Amino acid sequence: GAGVSQSPSNKVTEKGKDVELRCDPISGHTALYWYRQSLGQGLEFLIYFQGNSAPDKSGLPSDRFSAERTGGSVSTLTIQRTQQEDSAVYLCASSLEGSIVYEQYFGPGTRLTVT
Amino acid sequence: GDSVTQMEGPVTLSEEAFLTINCTYTATGYPSLFWYVQYPGEGLQLLLKATKADDKGSNKGFEATYRKETTSFHLEKGSVQVSDSAVYFCALSDTNDYKLSFGAGTTVTVRA
């Protein structure tokens, strides 16, 4: 079956612009996660969705970052007024439910470069 | 807070060599432990996991044993192949949690 998909695969943007990153989870997965993989910080958790609500936004690095999920499916991560330190690979994962009992399946990531 | 420390790479080996990647952790509760692998051009995949002390996770010839007394979860493979070239991440999730905390990743290159 289809795995987690993300778009775009690569995004180059100028400093100060807004960007939107999209994640399509595996059908039927109620839990969705965003992680960021950067050279300086490694792989870090950003936000967790259970259905359409986000009970844990603790990893979002600043108020320039926001995310939403609609219809219990697609999620969009938005970064406003991008900065060079936002350059990273943004990974999305989904799992059947929001518990570590259930394996998280990762998408291929979106590589964001802020120039 | 929870954290994972894994040996830094890169690691370069010849085919059929023995591979060990060290991983230690700190956690406030009783975590589940994982090894994820990222092959070139692909997304992260779960390689193996262990959920309690002395459990051994295994997959594709890789093994790791949950050692509570040494807070470790070292990854081993007895005879690596070129196809094992990848980045390996040790990770944990604490009791009743859902998010993963990852180590920095170890790049492994296996030469024919």
mmCIF file of N, CA and C in Angstrom, chain B residues 15-104:
data_model
loop_
_atom_site.group_PDB
_atom_site.id
_atom_site.type_symbol
_atom_site.label_atom_id
_atom_site.label_comp_id
_atom_site.label_asym_id
_atom_site.label_seq_id
_atom_site.Cartn_x
_atom_site.Cartn_y
_atom_site.Cartn_z
ATOM 1 N N GLU B 15 33.271 -5.650 3.493
ATOM 2 C CA GLU B 15 32.227 -6.673 3.506
ATOM 3 C C GLU B 15 32.623 -7.826 4.416
ATOM 4 N N GLU B 16 31.640 -8.383 5.094
ATOM 5 C CA GLU B 16 31.783 -9.508 6.013
ATOM 6 C C GLU B 16 32.426 -9.126 7.340
ATOM 7 N N ALA B 17 32.724 -7.862 7.540
ATOM 8 C CA ALA B 17 33.266 -7.427 8.833
ATOM 9 C C ALA B 17 32.150 -7.377 9.867
ATOM 10 N N PHE B 18 32.567 -7.299 11.141
ATOM 11 C CA PHE B 18 31.627 -7.191 12.261
ATOM 12 C C PHE B 18 31.365 -5.718 12.540
ATOM 13 N N LEU B 19 30.089 -5.393 12.725
ATOM 14 C CA LEU B 19 29.696 -4.010 12.979
ATOM 15 C C LEU B 19 29.116 -3.877 14.375
ATOM 16 N N THR B 20 29.580 -2.882 15.101
ATOM 17 C CA THR B 20 28.966 -2.479 16.367
ATOM 18 C C THR B 20 28.785 -0.974 16.351
ATOM 19 N N ILE B 21 27.607 -0.528 16.722
ATOM 20 C CA ILE B 21 27.357 0.902 16.917
ATOM 21 C C ILE B 21 26.838 1.059 18.337
ATOM 22 N N ASN B 22 27.591 1.805 19.132
ATOM 23 C CA ASN B 22 27.209 1.977 20.536
ATOM 24 C C ASN B 22 26.111 3.010 20.705
ATOM 25 N N CYS B 23 25.202 2.729 21.634
ATOM 26 C CA CYS B 23 24.118 3.648 21.949
ATOM 27 C C CYS B 23 23.851 3.583 23.443
ATOM 28 N N THR B 24 23.835 4.725 24.104
ATOM 29 C CA THR B 24 23.432 4.807 25.494
ATOM 30 C C THR B 24 22.342 5.851 25.629
ATOM 31 N N TYR B 25 21.574 5.761 26.716
ATOM 32 C CA TYR B 25 20.435 6.660 26.844
ATOM 33 C C TYR B 25 20.273 7.134 28.283
ATOM 34 N N THR B 26 19.561 8.227 28.441
ATOM 35 C CA THR B 26 19.050 8.664 29.732
ATOM 36 C C THR B 26 17.562 8.901 29.565
ATOM 37 N N ALA B 27 16.802 8.466 30.544
ATOM 38 C CA ALA B 27 15.355 8.614 30.474
ATOM 39 C C ALA B 27 14.793 8.691 31.884
ATOM 40 N N THR B 28 13.685 9.394 32.024
ATOM 41 C CA THR B 28 13.079 9.549 33.344
ATOM 42 C C THR B 28 12.217 8.351 33.691
ATOM 43 N N GLY B 29 11.674 7.689 32.697
ATOM 44 C CA GLY B 29 10.806 6.541 32.943
ATOM 45 C C GLY B 29 11.451 5.249 32.497
ATOM 46 N N TYR B 30 10.643 4.390 31.907
ATOM 47 C CA TYR B 30 11.097 3.087 31.445
ATOM 48 C C TYR B 30 10.876 3.062 29.931
ATOM 49 N N PRO B 31 11.878 3.478 29.174
ATOM 50 C CA PRO B 31 11.627 3.712 27.750
ATOM 51 C C PRO B 31 11.588 2.456 26.900
ATOM 52 N N SER B 32 10.991 2.585 25.746
ATOM 53 C CA SER B 32 11.175 1.626 24.664
ATOM 54 C C SER B 32 12.331 2.130 23.810
ATOM 55 N N LEU B 33 13.102 1.210 23.253
ATOM 56 C CA LEU B 33 14.311 1.564 22.509
ATOM 57 C C LEU B 33 14.224 1.058 21.075
ATOM 58 N N PHE B 34 14.794 1.836 20.174
ATOM 59 C CA PHE B 34 14.645 1.554 18.748
ATOM 60 C C PHE B 34 15.968 1.807 18.015
ATOM 61 N N TRP B 35 16.116 1.092 16.917
ATOM 62 C CA TRP B 35 17.102 1.447 15.908
ATOM 63 C C TRP B 35 16.350 1.676 14.597
ATOM 64 N N TYR B 36 16.601 2.869 14.020
ATOM 65 C CA TYR B 36 16.070 3.205 12.715
ATOM 66 C C TYR B 36 17.230 3.263 11.719
ATOM 67 N N VAL B 37 16.915 3.002 10.453
ATOM 68 C CA VAL B 37 17.929 3.047 9.408
ATOM 69 C C VAL B 37 17.429 3.918 8.260
ATOM 70 N N GLN B 38 18.343 4.673 7.690
ATOM 71 C CA GLN B 38 18.019 5.533 6.551
ATOM 72 C C GLN B 38 18.971 5.176 5.419
ATOM 73 N N TYR B 39 18.463 4.436 4.439
ATOM 74 C CA TYR B 39 19.271 4.090 3.281
ATOM 75 C C TYR B 39 19.357 5.291 2.346
ATOM 76 N N PRO B 40 20.395 5.371 1.540
ATOM 77 C CA PRO B 40 20.570 6.531 0.650
ATOM 78 C C PRO B 40 19.326 6.805 -0.185
ATOM 79 N N GLY B 41 18.832 8.031 -0.109
ATOM 80 C CA GLY B 41 17.682 8.432 -0.915
ATOM 81 C C GLY B 41 16.343 7.941 -0.407
ATOM 82 N N GLU B 42 16.326 7.306 0.754
ATOM 83 C CA GLU B 42 15.074 6.770 1.278
ATOM 84 C C GLU B 42 14.726 7.393 2.631
ATOM 85 N N GLY B 43 13.505 7.139 3.079
ATOM 86 C CA GLY B 43 13.084 7.638 4.384
ATOM 87 C C GLY B 43 13.534 6.722 5.511
ATOM 88 N N LEU B 44 13.348 7.200 6.722
ATOM 89 C CA LEU B 44 13.674 6.412 7.905
ATOM 90 C C LEU B 44 12.804 5.162 7.982
ATOM 91 N N GLN B 45 13.437 4.039 8.343
ATOM 92 C CA GLN B 45 12.688 2.794 8.520
ATOM 93 C C GLN B 45 13.046 2.194 9.869
ATOM 94 N N LEU B 46 12.055 1.637 10.522
ATOM 95 C CA LEU B 46 12.328 0.936 11.764
ATOM 96 C C LEU B 46 13.110 -0.334 11.461
ATOM 97 N N LEU B 47 14.250 -0.503 12.139
ATOM 98 C CA LEU B 47 15.070 -1.697 11.941
ATOM 99 C C LEU B 47 14.739 -2.747 13.001
ATOM 100 N N LEU B 48 14.713 -2.326 14.266
ATOM 101 C CA LEU B 48 14.368 -3.235 15.343
ATOM 102 C C LEU B 48 14.018 -2.429 16.584
ATOM 103 N N LYS B 49 13.412 -3.125 17.543
ATOM 104 C CA LYS B 49 13.049 -2.432 18.770
ATOM 105 C C LYS B 49 13.043 -3.399 19.945
ATOM 106 N N ALA B 50 13.071 -2.832 21.152
ATOM 107 C CA ALA B 50 12.947 -3.614 22.376
ATOM 108 C C ALA B 50 12.195 -2.774 23.389
ATOM 109 N N THR B 51 11.293 -3.395 24.117
ATOM 110 C CA THR B 51 10.420 -2.617 24.996
ATOM 111 C C THR B 51 10.680 -2.834 26.477
ATOM 112 N N LYS B 52 11.496 -3.836 26.839
ATOM 113 C CA LYS B 52 11.800 -4.013 28.256
ATOM 114 C C LYS B 52 13.191 -4.596 28.418
ATOM 115 N N ALA B 53 13.675 -4.504 29.638
ATOM 116 C CA ALA B 53 15.044 -4.923 29.950
ATOM 117 C C ALA B 53 15.284 -6.370 29.535
ATOM 118 N N ASP B 54 16.451 -6.595 28.963
ATOM 119 C CA ASP B 54 16.946 -7.893 28.500
ATOM 120 C C ASP B 54 16.270 -8.380 27.225
ATOM 121 N N ASP B 55 15.312 -7.628 26.708
ATOM 122 C CA ASP B 55 14.745 -7.958 25.398
ATOM 123 C C ASP B 55 15.819 -7.820 24.340
ATOM 124 N N LYS B 56 15.779 -8.688 23.349
ATOM 125 C CA LYS B 56 16.675 -8.559 22.199
ATOM 126 C C LYS B 56 15.825 -8.312 20.970
ATOM 127 N N GLY B 57 16.085 -7.198 20.301
ATOM 128 C CA GLY B 57 15.452 -6.938 19.018
ATOM 129 C C GLY B 57 16.360 -7.463 17.917
ATOM 130 N N SER B 58 15.754 -7.993 16.857
ATOM 131 C CA SER B 58 16.573 -8.490 15.749
ATOM 132 C C SER B 58 15.826 -8.344 14.439
ATOM 133 N N ASN B 59 16.599 -8.112 13.374
ATOM 134 C CA ASN B 59 16.013 -7.970 12.042
ATOM 135 C C ASN B 59 17.155 -7.880 11.034
ATOM 136 N N LYS B 60 17.026 -8.538 9.916
ATOM 137 C CA LYS B 60 17.997 -8.471 8.814
ATOM 138 C C LYS B 60 19.419 -8.779 9.282
ATOM 139 N N GLY B 61 19.570 -9.633 10.273
ATOM 140 C CA GLY B 61 20.889 -9.985 10.771
ATOM 141 C C GLY B 61 21.428 -9.040 11.826
ATOM 142 N N PHE B 62 20.720 -7.942 12.083
ATOM 143 C CA PHE B 62 21.100 -7.001 13.130
ATOM 144 C C PHE B 62 20.455 -7.414 14.449
ATOM 145 N N GLU B 63 21.177 -7.140 15.541
ATOM 146 C CA GLU B 63 20.648 -7.420 16.871
ATOM 147 C C GLU B 63 21.002 -6.285 17.820
ATOM 148 N N ALA B 64 20.140 -6.076 18.811
ATOM 149 C CA ALA B 64 20.452 -5.137 19.889
ATOM 150 C C ALA B 64 19.735 -5.614 21.136
ATOM 151 N N THR B 65 20.415 -5.555 22.280
ATOM 152 C CA THR B 65 19.831 -6.016 23.539
ATOM 153 C C THR B 65 19.656 -4.836 24.482
ATOM 154 N N TYR B 66 18.493 -4.726 25.056
ATOM 155 C CA TYR B 66 18.131 -3.661 26.008
ATOM 156 C C TYR B 66 18.818 -3.961 27.335
ATOM 157 N N ARG B 67 19.816 -3.176 27.683
ATOM 158 C CA ARG B 67 20.564 -3.362 28.925
ATOM 159 C C ARG B 67 20.241 -2.228 29.879
ATOM 160 N N LYS B 68 19.371 -2.502 30.842
ATOM 161 C CA LYS B 68 18.938 -1.447 31.765
ATOM 162 C C LYS B 68 20.072 -1.055 32.713
ATOM 163 N N GLU B 69 20.876 -2.044 33.102
ATOM 164 C CA GLU B 69 21.921 -1.762 34.090
ATOM 165 C C GLU B 69 22.993 -0.836 33.528
ATOM 166 N N THR B 70 23.210 -0.884 32.218
ATOM 167 C CA THR B 70 24.206 -0.008 31.598
ATOM 168 C C THR B 70 23.541 1.061 30.725
ATOM 169 N N THR B 71 22.236 1.144 30.770
ATOM 170 C CA THR B 71 21.436 2.055 29.924
ATOM 171 C C THR B 71 21.975 2.087 28.497
ATOM 172 N N SER B 72 22.036 0.904 27.897
ATOM 173 C CA SER B 72 22.612 0.801 26.561
ATOM 174 C C SER B 72 21.750 -0.048 25.650
ATOM 175 N N PHE B 73 21.951 0.152 24.354
ATOM 176 C CA PHE B 73 21.208 -0.593 23.333
ATOM 177 C C PHE B 73 22.096 -0.631 22.086
ATOM 178 N N HIS B 74 23.193 -1.319 22.185
ATOM 179 C CA HIS B 74 24.189 -1.346 21.117
ATOM 180 C C HIS B 74 23.722 -2.210 19.952
ATOM 181 N N LEU B 75 23.957 -1.723 18.745
ATOM 182 C CA LEU B 75 23.556 -2.443 17.532
ATOM 183 C C LEU B 75 24.741 -3.262 17.014
ATOM 184 N N GLU B 76 24.472 -4.514 16.635
ATOM 185 C CA GLU B 76 25.532 -5.389 16.141
ATOM 186 C C GLU B 76 25.059 -6.167 14.924
ATOM 187 N N LYS B 77 26.025 -6.441 14.032
ATOM 188 C CA LYS B 77 25.779 -7.367 12.938
ATOM 189 C C LYS B 77 27.077 -8.115 12.678
ATOM 190 N N GLY B 78 26.961 -9.392 12.550
ATOM 191 C CA GLY B 78 28.154 -10.224 12.471
ATOM 192 C C GLY B 78 28.893 -10.157 11.147
ATOM 193 N N SER B 79 28.192 -9.904 10.049
ATOM 194 C CA SER B 79 28.824 -9.928 8.738
ATOM 195 C C SER B 79 28.083 -8.955 7.832
ATOM 196 N N VAL B 80 28.645 -7.766 7.676
ATOM 197 C CA VAL B 80 27.925 -6.728 6.932
ATOM 198 C C VAL B 80 28.088 -6.915 5.424
ATOM 199 N N GLN B 81 27.129 -6.359 4.707
ATOM 200 C CA GLN B 81 27.142 -6.373 3.254
ATOM 201 C C GLN B 81 27.144 -4.929 2.736
ATOM 202 N N VAL B 82 27.487 -4.776 1.480
ATOM 203 C CA VAL B 82 27.490 -3.439 0.880
ATOM 204 C C VAL B 82 26.117 -2.783 1.034
ATOM 205 N N SER B 83 25.076 -3.595 0.948
ATOM 206 C CA SER B 83 23.705 -3.073 1.046
ATOM 207 C C SER B 83 23.361 -2.558 2.441
ATOM 208 N N ASP B 84 24.219 -2.796 3.421
ATOM 209 C CA ASP B 84 23.991 -2.261 4.777
ATOM 210 C C ASP B 84 24.491 -0.823 4.919
ATOM 211 N N SER B 85 25.085 -0.291 3.885
ATOM 212 C CA SER B 85 25.549 1.102 3.916
ATOM 213 C C SER B 85 24.343 2.023 4.098
ATOM 214 N N ALA B 86 24.371 2.805 5.163
ATOM 215 C CA ALA B 86 23.209 3.620 5.523
ATOM 216 C C ALA B 86 23.577 4.473 6.733
ATOM 217 N N VAL B 87 22.615 5.302 7.152
ATOM 218 C CA VAL B 87 22.749 6.030 8.413
ATOM 219 C C VAL B 87 21.857 5.341 9.436
ATOM 220 N N TYR B 88 22.405 5.050 10.597
ATOM 221 C CA TYR B 88 21.695 4.328 11.641
ATOM 222 C C TYR B 88 21.433 5.265 12.818
ATOM 223 N N PHE B 89 20.183 5.283 13.284
ATOM 224 C CA PHE B 89 19.775 6.155 14.389
ATOM 225 C C PHE B 89 19.261 5.307 15.540
ATOM 226 N N CYS B 90 19.792 5.554 16.712
ATOM 227 C CA CYS B 90 19.248 4.988 17.934
ATOM 228 C C CYS B 90 18.187 5.957 18.455
ATOM 229 N N ALA B 91 17.108 5.434 19.010
ATOM 230 C CA ALA B 91 16.030 6.316 19.462
ATOM 231 C C ALA B 91 15.332 5.705 20.667
ATOM 232 N N LEU B 92 14.654 6.531 21.415
ATOM 233 C CA LEU B 92 13.854 6.047 22.529
ATOM 234 C C LEU B 92 12.529 6.792 22.595
ATOM 235 N N SER B 93 11.588 6.138 23.243
ATOM 236 C CA SER B 93 10.341 6.800 23.590
ATOM 237 C C SER B 93 10.022 6.394 25.010
ATOM 238 N N ASP B 94 9.772 7.392 25.840
ATOM 239 C CA ASP B 94 9.599 7.125 27.261
ATOM 240 C C ASP B 94 8.234 6.510 27.545
ATOM 241 N N THR B 95 8.061 6.066 28.770
ATOM 242 C CA THR B 95 6.852 5.381 29.187
ATOM 243 C C THR B 95 5.620 6.203 28.839
ATOM 244 N N ASN B 96 4.653 5.580 28.214
ATOM 245 C CA ASN B 96 3.379 6.211 27.869
ATOM 246 C C ASN B 96 3.524 7.412 26.943
ATOM 247 N N ASP B 97 4.648 7.511 26.271
ATOM 248 C CA ASP B 97 4.864 8.618 25.342
ATOM 249 C C ASP B 97 4.582 8.151 23.924
ATOM 250 N N TYR B 98 4.746 9.051 22.985
ATOM 251 C CA TYR B 98 4.494 8.731 21.585
ATOM 252 C C TYR B 98 5.619 9.255 20.703
ATOM 253 N N LYS B 99 6.285 10.310 21.144
ATOM 254 C CA LYS B 99 7.315 10.875 20.296
ATOM 255 C C LYS B 99 8.644 10.178 20.524
ATOM 256 N N LEU B 100 9.478 10.232 19.493
ATOM 257 C CA LEU B 100 10.794 9.611 19.516
ATOM 258 C C LEU B 100 11.868 10.657 19.765
ATOM 259 N N SER B 101 12.836 10.293 20.587
ATOM 260 C CA SER B 101 14.045 11.103 20.762
ATOM 261 C C SER B 101 15.184 10.331 20.112
ATOM 262 N N PHE B 102 15.882 10.987 19.211
ATOM 263 C CA PHE B 102 16.887 10.315 18.399
ATOM 264 C C PHE B 102 18.301 10.694 18.802
ATOM 265 N N GLY B 103 19.220 9.757 18.570
ATOM 266 C CA GLY B 103 20.638 10.071 18.607
ATOM 267 C C GLY B 103 21.030 10.799 17.336
ATOM 268 N N ALA B 104 22.300 11.157 17.253
ATOM 269 C CA ALA B 104 22.782 11.991 16.147
ATOM 270 C C ALA B 104 22.911 11.231 14.834
#
